[in-house]
CSV table of C-alpha atoms and ligand atoms in Angstrom, one decimal:
chain,number,residue,atom,x,y,z
R,255,MET,CA,-173.8,-3.0,-51.4
R,256,ALA,CA,-171.1,-3.6,-48.8
R,257,PHE,CA,-167.4,-2.9,-49.2
R,258,THR,CA,-164.3,-1.9,-47.2
R,259,PHE,CA,-161.7,0.6,-48.4
R,260,PHE,CA,-158.4,0.8,-46.6
R,261,CYS,CA,-155.1,2.4,-47.6
R,262,PRO,CA,-152.9,4.0,-44.9
R,263,VAL,CA,-150.3,5.4,-47.3
R,264,LYS,CA,-149.3,9.1,-46.8
R,265,LEU,CA,-149.4,10.5,-50.4
R,266,ILE,CA,-147.2,13.5,-51.0
R,267,PHE,CA,-147.8,14.8,-54.6
R,268,GLY,CA,-146.0,17.4,-56.6
R,269,GLN,CA,-143.4,18.5,-54.0
R,270,PRO,CA,-139.7,18.1,-55.0
R,271,MET,CA,-138.1,15.0,-53.5
R,272,ALA,CA,-135.5,17.1,-51.8
R,273,GLU,CA,-138.1,18.9,-49.8
R,274,ALA,CA,-140.5,16.0,-49.1
R,275,LEU,CA,-138.1,13.3,-48.0
R,276,PRO,CA,-136.3,14.7,-44.9
R,277,PRO,CA,-139.5,15.5,-42.9
R,278,VAL,CA,-141.0,12.1,-43.8
R,279,LEU,CA,-137.9,10.4,-42.3
R,280,ALA,CA,-138.0,12.7,-39.3
R,281,ASP,CA,-141.7,11.7,-38.7
R,282,ILE,CA,-140.7,8.0,-38.8
R,283,GLY,CA,-137.8,8.7,-36.4
R,284,ALA,CA,-135.3,7.0,-38.8
R,285,GLN,CA,-131.6,7.3,-38.3
R,286,ARG,CA,-130.1,4.5,-40.4
R,287,VAL,CA,-131.6,4.1,-43.9
R,288,LEU,CA,-131.2,1.6,-46.7
R,289,LEU,CA,-131.5,3.3,-50.1
R,290,LEU,CA,-132.8,0.9,-52.8
R,291,SER,CA,-132.5,1.7,-56.5
R,292,ASP,CA,-131.3,0.2,-59.8
R,293,ALA,CA,-128.2,0.4,-62.0
R,294,GLY,CA,-129.8,2.7,-64.5
R,295,LEU,CA,-130.8,5.3,-61.9
R,296,ALA,CA,-127.3,5.0,-60.3
R,297,ARG,CA,-125.8,5.7,-63.8
R,298,ILE,CA,-127.8,8.9,-64.4
R,299,GLY,CA,-126.8,10.1,-60.9
R,300,LEU,CA,-130.3,10.1,-59.4
R,301,ALA,CA,-129.4,7.4,-56.7
R,302,GLY,CA,-126.3,9.4,-55.8
R,303,GLN,CA,-128.4,12.6,-55.4
R,304,VAL,CA,-130.8,10.9,-53.0
R,305,GLU,CA,-127.9,9.4,-51.1
R,306,ALA,CA,-126.4,12.9,-50.6
R,307,LEU,CA,-129.8,14.2,-49.6
R,308,LEU,CA,-130.1,11.5,-47.0
R,309,ARG,CA,-126.7,12.2,-45.6
R,310,ASP,CA,-127.4,15.9,-45.5
R,311,ALA,CA,-130.5,15.1,-43.5
R,312,GLY,CA,-128.3,13.4,-40.9
R,313,GLN,CA,-129.0,9.8,-41.9
R,314,GLN,CA,-126.5,6.9,-41.9
R,315,VAL,CA,-126.9,5.4,-45.3
R,316,ALA,CA,-126.4,1.9,-46.7
R,317,THR,CA,-127.2,1.3,-50.4
R,318,PHE,CA,-128.4,-1.5,-52.6
R,319,LEU,CA,-128.5,-0.1,-56.2
R,320,GLU,CA,-128.7,-3.4,-58.2
R,321,VAL,CA,-132.4,-4.2,-58.3
R,322,LYS,CA,-133.2,-5.9,-61.6
R,323,THR,CA,-136.2,-5.3,-63.9
R,324,ASN,CA,-137.8,-8.6,-62.9
R,325,PRO,CA,-136.3,-9.0,-59.4
R,326,THR,CA,-135.8,-12.4,-58.0
R,327,VAL,CA,-135.8,-13.9,-54.5
R,328,ALA,CA,-131.9,-13.8,-54.7
R,329,ASP,CA,-132.1,-10.0,-55.2
R,330,VAL,CA,-134.3,-9.7,-52.1
R,331,GLU,CA,-131.9,-11.8,-50.1
R,332,ALA,CA,-128.9,-9.7,-51.2
R,333,ALA,CA,-130.6,-6.5,-50.3
R,334,LEU,CA,-131.7,-7.9,-47.0
R,335,ALA,CA,-128.1,-8.8,-46.1
R,336,VAL,CA,-127.1,-5.2,-46.6
R,337,ALA,CA,-130.1,-4.0,-44.5
R,338,GLN,CA,-129.3,-6.4,-41.7
R,339,ALA,CA,-125.5,-5.6,-41.7
R,340,ALA,CA,-126.3,-1.9,-41.4
R,341,ASP,CA,-129.1,-2.5,-38.8
R,342,VAL,CA,-131.3,0.0,-40.7
R,343,ASP,CA,-134.5,1.3,-39.2
R,344,ALA,CA,-136.1,2.5,-42.5
R,345,LEU,CA,-136.0,1.9,-46.2
R,346,VAL,CA,-136.1,4.4,-49.1
R,347,ALA,CA,-137.0,2.9,-52.5
R,348,VAL,CA,-136.3,5.1,-55.5
R,349,GLY,CA,-137.2,3.4,-58.8
R,350,GLY,CA,-140.0,1.6,-60.6
R,351,GLY,CA,-142.3,-1.1,-59.3
R,352,SER,CA,-139.4,-3.6,-59.1
R,353,VAL,CA,-137.4,-1.4,-56.7
R,354,ILE,CA,-140.5,-0.6,-54.6
R,355,ASP,CA,-141.5,-4.3,-54.4
R,356,VAL,CA,-138.0,-5.3,-53.3
R,357,GLY,CA,-138.3,-2.7,-50.6
R,358,LYS,CA,-141.6,-4.2,-49.4
R,359,ALA,CA,-140.0,-7.7,-49.4
R,360,VAL,CA,-136.9,-6.6,-47.5
R,361,GLY,CA,-139.1,-4.6,-45.1
R,362,LEU,CA,-141.3,-7.7,-44.6
R,363,LEU,CA,-138.3,-10.0,-43.7
R,364,MET,CA,-136.7,-7.4,-41.5
R,365,THR,CA,-139.7,-7.3,-39.1
R,366,ASN,CA,-141.2,-10.8,-39.6
R,367,GLY,CA,-138.1,-12.9,-40.1
R,368,GLY,CA,-138.0,-16.1,-42.2
R,369,ARG,CA,-137.5,-16.3,-45.9
R,370,TYR,CA,-139.5,-14.7,-48.8
R,371,ALA,CA,-140.8,-18.1,-49.9
R,372,ASP,CA,-142.5,-18.6,-46.5
R,373,TYR,CA,-144.9,-15.7,-47.2
R,374,GLN,CA,-145.6,-16.2,-50.9
R,375,TRP,CA,-149.2,-16.6,-52.1
R,376,ARG,CA,-151.3,-18.1,-49.4
R,377,GLY,CA,-148.2,-18.8,-47.3
R,378,GLN,CA,-147.6,-17.9,-43.7
R,379,PRO,CA,-149.6,-15.0,-42.3
R,380,ILE,CA,-147.7,-11.7,-42.0
R,381,ARG,CA,-148.1,-10.5,-38.4
R,382,ARG,CA,-146.0,-7.4,-38.2
R,383,ALA,CA,-145.9,-4.3,-40.4
R,384,ILE,CA,-142.9,-4.1,-42.7
R,385,LEU,CA,-140.0,-1.8,-41.7
R,386,PRO,CA,-141.1,1.8,-42.5
R,387,LEU,CA,-140.6,2.2,-46.3
R,388,VAL,CA,-140.7,5.5,-48.2
R,389,ALA,CA,-141.3,5.0,-52.0
R,390,ALA,CA,-140.5,7.5,-54.7
R,391,PRO,CA,-141.6,6.1,-58.0
R,392,THR,CA,-139.5,7.0,-61.1
R,393,THR,CA,-142.0,5.4,-63.5
R,394,ALA,CA,-145.7,6.1,-63.9
R,395,GLY,CA,-146.8,2.4,-64.2
R,396,THR,CA,-147.2,-0.2,-61.4
R,397,GLY,CA,-148.8,2.0,-58.8
R,398,SER,CA,-146.9,-0.2,-56.3
R,399,GLU,CA,-146.5,2.8,-54.0
R,400,MET,CA,-150.3,2.5,-53.3
R,401,THR,CA,-150.7,-1.2,-53.1
R,402,LYS,CA,-150.4,-4.0,-50.5
R,403,VAL,CA,-148.7,-6.4,-52.9
R,404,ALA,CA,-145.1,-7.2,-53.8
R,405,VAL,CA,-144.3,-9.4,-56.8
R,406,ILE,CA,-140.9,-11.1,-56.9
R,407,GLU,CA,-139.8,-13.8,-59.3
R,408,ASP,CA,-139.1,-17.3,-58.1
R,409,GLU,CA,-135.9,-18.1,-60.0
R,410,GLU,CA,-136.5,-21.9,-59.8
R,411,THR,CA,-139.9,-21.9,-61.4
R,412,HIS,CA,-139.7,-18.5,-63.2
R,413,SER,CA,-143.1,-17.8,-61.9
R,414,LYS,CA,-143.9,-14.4,-60.3
R,415,ARG,CA,-145.4,-15.1,-57.0
R,416,GLY,CA,-146.9,-12.3,-55.0
R,417,VAL,CA,-147.1,-11.6,-51.3
R,418,LEU,CA,-150.3,-9.8,-50.4
R,419,SER,CA,-151.0,-8.3,-47.0
R,420,PRO,CA,-152.2,-4.9,-45.5
R,421,GLN,CA,-148.9,-5.1,-43.6
R,422,LEU,CA,-147.1,-4.4,-46.9
R,423,PHE,CA,-148.3,-0.8,-47.5
R,424,VAL,CA,-145.5,1.8,-47.7
R,425,ARG,CA,-145.4,4.5,-45.0
R,426,ALA,CA,-145.2,7.3,-47.5
R,427,ALA,CA,-145.2,7.8,-51.3
R,428,ILE,CA,-143.4,10.8,-52.6
R,429,LEU,CA,-144.7,11.5,-56.1
R,430,ASP,CA,-142.3,14.0,-57.7
R,431,PRO,CA,-143.0,14.2,-61.4
R,432,ALA,CA,-139.4,15.4,-62.1
R,433,LEU,CA,-138.2,11.9,-61.1
R,434,THR,CA,-140.0,10.5,-64.2
R,435,ALA,CA,-138.6,13.0,-66.7
R,436,SER,CA,-135.6,10.8,-67.8
R,437,LEU,CA,-137.7,7.7,-68.6
R,438,PRO,CA,-137.2,7.0,-72.4
R,439,PRO,CA,-140.2,7.0,-74.8
R,440,GLY,CA,-140.5,3.1,-75.1
R,441,LEU,CA,-140.7,2.6,-71.3
R,442,THR,CA,-142.9,5.6,-70.8
R,443,ALA,CA,-145.4,4.1,-73.3
R,444,ALA,CA,-145.2,0.6,-71.8
R,445,THR,CA,-145.5,1.6,-68.2
R,446,GLY,CA,-148.3,4.0,-69.1
R,447,ALA,CA,-150.2,1.2,-70.9
R,448,ASP,CA,-150.1,-0.7,-67.6
R,449,VAL,CA,-151.8,2.3,-65.9
R,450,LEU,CA,-154.7,2.1,-68.3
R,451,GLY,CA,-154.8,-1.6,-67.8
R,452,HIS,CA,-155.0,-1.2,-64.0
R,453,ALA,CA,-157.7,1.5,-64.3
R,454,LEU,CA,-159.9,-0.4,-66.8
R,455,GLU,CA,-159.6,-3.7,-64.9
R,456,ALA,CA,-160.3,-2.1,-61.5
R,457,TYR,CA,-163.3,-0.4,-63.0
R,458,ALA,CA,-164.8,-3.5,-64.6
R,459,GLY,CA,-163.9,-5.9,-61.9
R,460,ARG,CA,-166.5,-7.8,-59.8
R,461,ARG,CA,-165.1,-6.4,-56.6
R,462,ALA,CA,-165.3,-2.8,-57.8
R,463,ASN,CA,-167.1,-0.3,-55.5
R,464,PRO,CA,-168.1,3.4,-55.8
R,465,VAL,CA,-164.7,4.6,-54.4
R,466,THR,CA,-162.6,2.4,-56.7
R,467,ASP,CA,-164.9,3.4,-59.7
R,468,THR,CA,-164.2,7.1,-59.0
R,469,LEU,CA,-160.4,6.5,-58.7
R,470,ALA,CA,-160.2,4.2,-61.7
R,471,LEU,CA,-162.2,6.4,-64.1
R,472,ASP,CA,-160.2,9.4,-63.2
R,473,ALA,CA,-157.0,7.5,-63.7
R,474,ALA,CA,-158.2,6.1,-67.1
R,475,ARG,CA,-159.2,9.7,-68.2
R,476,ARG,CA,-155.8,11.1,-67.3
R,477,ALA,CA,-153.8,8.3,-68.8
R,478,TRP,CA,-155.8,8.2,-72.1
R,479,ARG,CA,-155.3,12.0,-72.6
R,480,ASN,CA,-151.7,12.4,-71.4
R,481,LEU,CA,-149.8,9.2,-72.2
R,482,PRO,CA,-149.3,10.2,-75.9
R,483,HIS,CA,-147.9,13.6,-74.8
R,484,ALA,CA,-145.6,12.1,-72.2
R,485,THR,CA,-144.3,9.5,-74.7
R,486,GLN,CA,-143.7,12.0,-77.5
R,487,ASN,CA,-142.1,14.6,-75.3
R,488,GLY,CA,-140.6,13.4,-72.0
R,489,GLN,CA,-140.0,17.0,-71.0
R,490,ASP,CA,-143.7,17.7,-71.1
R,491,ARG,CA,-144.0,18.4,-67.4
R,492,ALA,CA,-147.8,18.6,-67.3
R,493,ALA,CA,-148.2,15.2,-69.0
R,494,ARG,CA,-145.6,13.6,-66.7
R,495,ARG,CA,-147.5,15.0,-63.7
R,496,GLU,CA,-150.8,13.7,-64.9
R,497,MET,CA,-149.3,10.3,-65.7
R,498,LEU,CA,-147.7,10.0,-62.2
R,499,LEU,CA,-151.0,10.9,-60.6
R,500,ALA,CA,-152.9,8.5,-62.9
R,501,SER,CA,-150.5,5.7,-61.9
R,502,ALA,CA,-151.1,6.2,-58.2
R,503,LEU,CA,-154.9,6.5,-58.6
R,504,ALA,CA,-155.1,3.4,-60.7
R,505,GLY,CA,-152.8,1.5,-58.2
R,506,TRP,CA,-155.1,2.7,-55.4
R,507,ALA,CA,-158.1,1.4,-57.3
R,508,PHE,CA,-156.9,-2.0,-58.3
R,509,ASP,CA,-155.4,-2.6,-54.9
R,510,GLN,CA,-158.9,-2.5,-53.5
R,511,SER,CA,-161.0,-3.9,-56.3
R,512,GLY,CA,-158.7,-6.4,-58.0
R,513,LEU,CA,-157.7,-7.0,-61.7
R,514,GLY,CA,-159.0,-9.3,-64.4
R,515,ILE,CA,-158.4,-11.2,-67.6
R,516,ILE,CA,-155.8,-8.9,-69.0
R,517,HIS,CA,-153.4,-9.4,-66.1
R,518,ALA,CA,-154.3,-13.1,-65.9
R,519,LEU,CA,-153.3,-13.6,-69.5
R,520,ALA,CA,-150.1,-11.6,-68.9
R,521,GLY,CA,-148.9,-14.3,-66.5
R,522,PRO,CA,-148.1,-17.1,-69.0
R,523,LEU,CA,-146.9,-14.7,-71.7
R,524,THR,CA,-144.4,-13.0,-69.4
R,525,ALA,CA,-143.2,-16.3,-68.0
R,526,GLN,CA,-142.7,-17.7,-71.6
R,527,TYR,CA,-141.0,-14.7,-73.2
R,528,GLY,CA,-139.8,-12.6,-70.3
R,529,LEU,CA,-141.7,-9.6,-71.6
R,530,HIS,CA,-141.8,-6.2,-69.9
R,531,HIS,CA,-145.0,-6.2,-67.8
R,532,GLY,CA,-146.3,-2.9,-69.2
R,533,LEU,CA,-145.6,-3.9,-72.8
R,534,CYS,CA,-147.4,-7.2,-72.2
R,535,ILE,CA,-150.4,-5.4,-70.7
R,536,GLY,CA,-150.5,-2.9,-73.7
R,537,LEU,CA,-150.5,-5.9,-76.1
R,538,LEU,CA,-153.4,-7.5,-74.2
R,539,LEU,CA,-155.6,-4.5,-73.7
R,540,PRO,CA,-157.5,-4.6,-77.0
R,541,TYR,CA,-158.1,-8.4,-76.7
R,542,GLY,CA,-159.1,-8.4,-73.1
R,543,LEU,CA,-161.4,-5.4,-73.6
R,544,ALA,CA,-163.0,-7.0,-76.7
R,545,TYR,CA,-163.8,-10.1,-74.5
R,546,ASN,CA,-165.2,-8.0,-71.6
R,547,LEU,CA,-167.2,-5.3,-73.5
R,548,PRO,CA,-170.3,-7.4,-73.9
R,549,ALA,CA,-170.4,-8.0,-70.2
R,550,LEU,CA,-169.9,-4.4,-69.0
R,551,GLY,CA,-173.6,-3.5,-68.8
R,552,ASP,CA,-174.2,-0.1,-67.1
R,553,LYS,CA,-170.5,0.4,-66.8
R,554,ARG,CA,-170.0,0.8,-70.5
R,555,ALA,CA,-171.1,4.4,-70.4
R,556,GLY,CA,-168.5,5.4,-67.8
R,557,LEU,CA,-165.7,3.7,-69.6
R,558,LEU,CA,-166.6,5.5,-72.9
R,559,SER,CA,-166.8,8.8,-71.2
R,560,ALA,CA,-163.4,8.4,-69.6
R,561,LEU,CA,-161.9,7.5,-73.0
R,562,GLU,CA,-163.7,10.4,-74.6
R,563,MET,CA,-165.6,8.2,-77.0
R,564,PRO,CA,-169.2,8.7,-78.1
R,565,PRO,CA,-171.7,6.5,-76.3
R,566,THR,CA,-173.1,5.0,-79.5
R,567,LEU,CA,-169.8,3.4,-80.5
R,568,SER,CA,-169.8,-0.3,-81.3
R,569,ASP,CA,-167.6,-2.8,-79.4
R,570,LYS,CA,-165.4,-3.2,-82.5
R,571,ALA,CA,-165.0,0.6,-83.0
R,572,ILE,CA,-164.0,0.9,-79.3
R,573,VAL,CA,-161.4,-1.8,-79.7
R,574,ASP,CA,-160.2,-0.2,-82.9
R,575,ARG,CA,-159.6,3.1,-81.2
R,576,ILE,CA,-157.7,1.6,-78.4
R,577,THR,CA,-155.6,-0.3,-80.9
R,578,ALA,CA,-154.8,2.9,-82.8
R,579,TRP,CA,-153.9,4.7,-79.5
R,580,LEU,CA,-151.5,1.9,-78.7
R,581,ARG,CA,-150.0,2.0,-82.2
R,582,GLY,CA,-149.6,5.7,-81.8
R,583,LEU,CA,-147.5,5.0,-78.7
R,584,GLY,CA,-145.2,2.7,-80.7
R,585,LEU,CA,-146.4,-0.4,-78.8
R,586,PRO,CA,-147.0,-3.8,-80.4
R,587,VAL,CA,-150.6,-4.9,-80.8
R,588,SER,CA,-150.1,-8.5,-81.9
R,589,LEU,CA,-147.8,-11.2,-80.8
R,590,ARG,CA,-145.9,-11.2,-84.1
R,591,GLU,CA,-145.0,-7.6,-83.6
R,592,VAL,CA,-143.2,-8.3,-80.3
R,593,ARG,CA,-139.4,-8.5,-80.5
R,594,GLY,CA,-138.2,-11.9,-79.4
R,595,VAL,CA,-141.4,-13.7,-80.2
R,596,ASP,CA,-141.4,-16.1,-83.2
R,597,VAL,CA,-145.0,-16.9,-83.8
R,598,ALA,CA,-144.1,-19.8,-86.1
R,599,GLN,CA,-142.8,-21.6,-83.1
R,600,ILE,CA,-146.1,-21.3,-81.2
R,601,THR,CA,-147.9,-24.7,-81.2
R,602,GLU,CA,-151.5,-25.6,-80.3
R,603,ALA,CA,-150.2,-27.3,-77.2
R,604,ASP,CA,-148.5,-24.0,-76.2
R,605,LEU,CA,-151.7,-22.1,-76.5
R,606,VAL,CA,-153.6,-24.7,-74.5
R,607,ALA,CA,-151.0,-24.7,-71.7
R,608,TRP,CA,-151.0,-20.9,-71.6
R,609,GLY,CA,-154.8,-20.8,-71.5
R,610,GLN,CA,-154.7,-23.2,-68.6
R,611,ALA,CA,-152.1,-21.2,-66.7
R,612,ALA,CA,-154.1,-18.0,-67.3
R,613,SER,CA,-157.3,-19.6,-66.0
R,614,ALA,CA,-155.5,-20.5,-62.8
R,615,MET,CA,-154.4,-16.9,-62.1
R,616,ALA,CA,-155.8,-15.5,-58.9
R,617,MET,CA,-157.2,-12.3,-60.6
R,618,LEU,CA,-159.4,-14.2,-63.1
R,619,PRO,CA,-162.4,-14.8,-60.9
R,620,ASN,CA,-162.7,-11.0,-60.5
R,621,ASN,CA,-163.1,-10.6,-64.3
R,622,PRO,CA,-166.6,-9.2,-65.2
R,623,ARG,CA,-167.1,-12.0,-67.8
R,624,PRO,CA,-166.3,-15.6,-66.7
R,625,ALA,CA,-163.5,-17.2,-68.7
R,626,THR,CA,-162.5,-20.8,-68.9
R,627,ALA,CA,-159.1,-22.1,-69.9
R,628,ALA,CA,-160.5,-22.7,-73.4
R,629,ASP,CA,-161.7,-19.0,-73.5
R,630,CYS,CA,-158.2,-17.9,-72.5
R,631,THR,CA,-156.7,-20.1,-75.2
R,632,ARG,CA,-159.0,-18.6,-77.8
R,633,ILE,CA,-158.1,-15.1,-76.9
R,634,LEU,CA,-154.4,-15.9,-77.1
R,635,GLU,CA,-154.8,-17.5,-80.5
R,636,GLY,CA,-156.5,-14.4,-81.7
R,637,MET,CA,-153.4,-12.4,-80.7
R,638,ILE,CA,-151.0,-14.1,-83.1
N,808,FE2,FE1,-150.0,-4.2,-64.1
């Protein structure tokens, strides 16, 4: 067995943002900061609170508070223009994965120059570390605060193309569970389903190693137990804390070990219907798992233990329990249950095209069970 594990992120867990942020910026030596956030967080006053906190800490502050749910290259360029005009020396991203990813992309262009498209998947090498970025996630979902990837939508092709490099790690991640308390139940459930998706795919993936297995199983255990509580009662502080930790651990795991068929199938479905990423991953979880369970071998026992299921359970019973868990969260478990999807309009040609698109996704070769385009089409067909 040979593997490498590298993550230079300073993880600060459980400390209030107001206490954690000023010393981190002092360590960086920052004086002029760009605060990135989104309109929803500006509306509830969170972005304003962080801006005041930064000014109190002696920082000059520029703001970009318009990051969209599925950010595009145009969003990155707009934020970059603000960063350049203010000549900032650090970035603070307060928000979900979209805000943190825009922070990474802006940080990349600030230090490396050029345009985002130059660095997209298998593009130019990234020679310099991004501008120091402090991430404070307000959702327990993407784990972007622990990963070396940024995903930004190309508005011309509507494809989400990532940039991947060890230069993209954030400098520090401030995990303050209080920041996730205002997330509504639907988004709590969807982002949390993404956490379980990351954990299970990182654990089952071909590039998994003993370190990622430990992180992934712990993340899966915490998410499985706590997501129902965090969804039912957003003020359940213990459940929020557990989910935020699970999200970071799962992000840490999948960053090193890769994802699999669930995230590969999400690509064409998201491109077709503009689905929320977490909702799409929740939808795919039972189907992807049903496909992979026969190939898990020795790893099956660890997965069942993390999900608190008896070791004798059949594949079908495991999938049924996961489906029931998702239903309990109020998430759709078939395509016809997804708002905005008219299954009567889906043609055989659509399914074939989506299967081909999924089979071309970079994460598919990491899946424990090989899958052809026809396999992907068959799984998608079963989801209707
Ligand atoms: Fe994901």
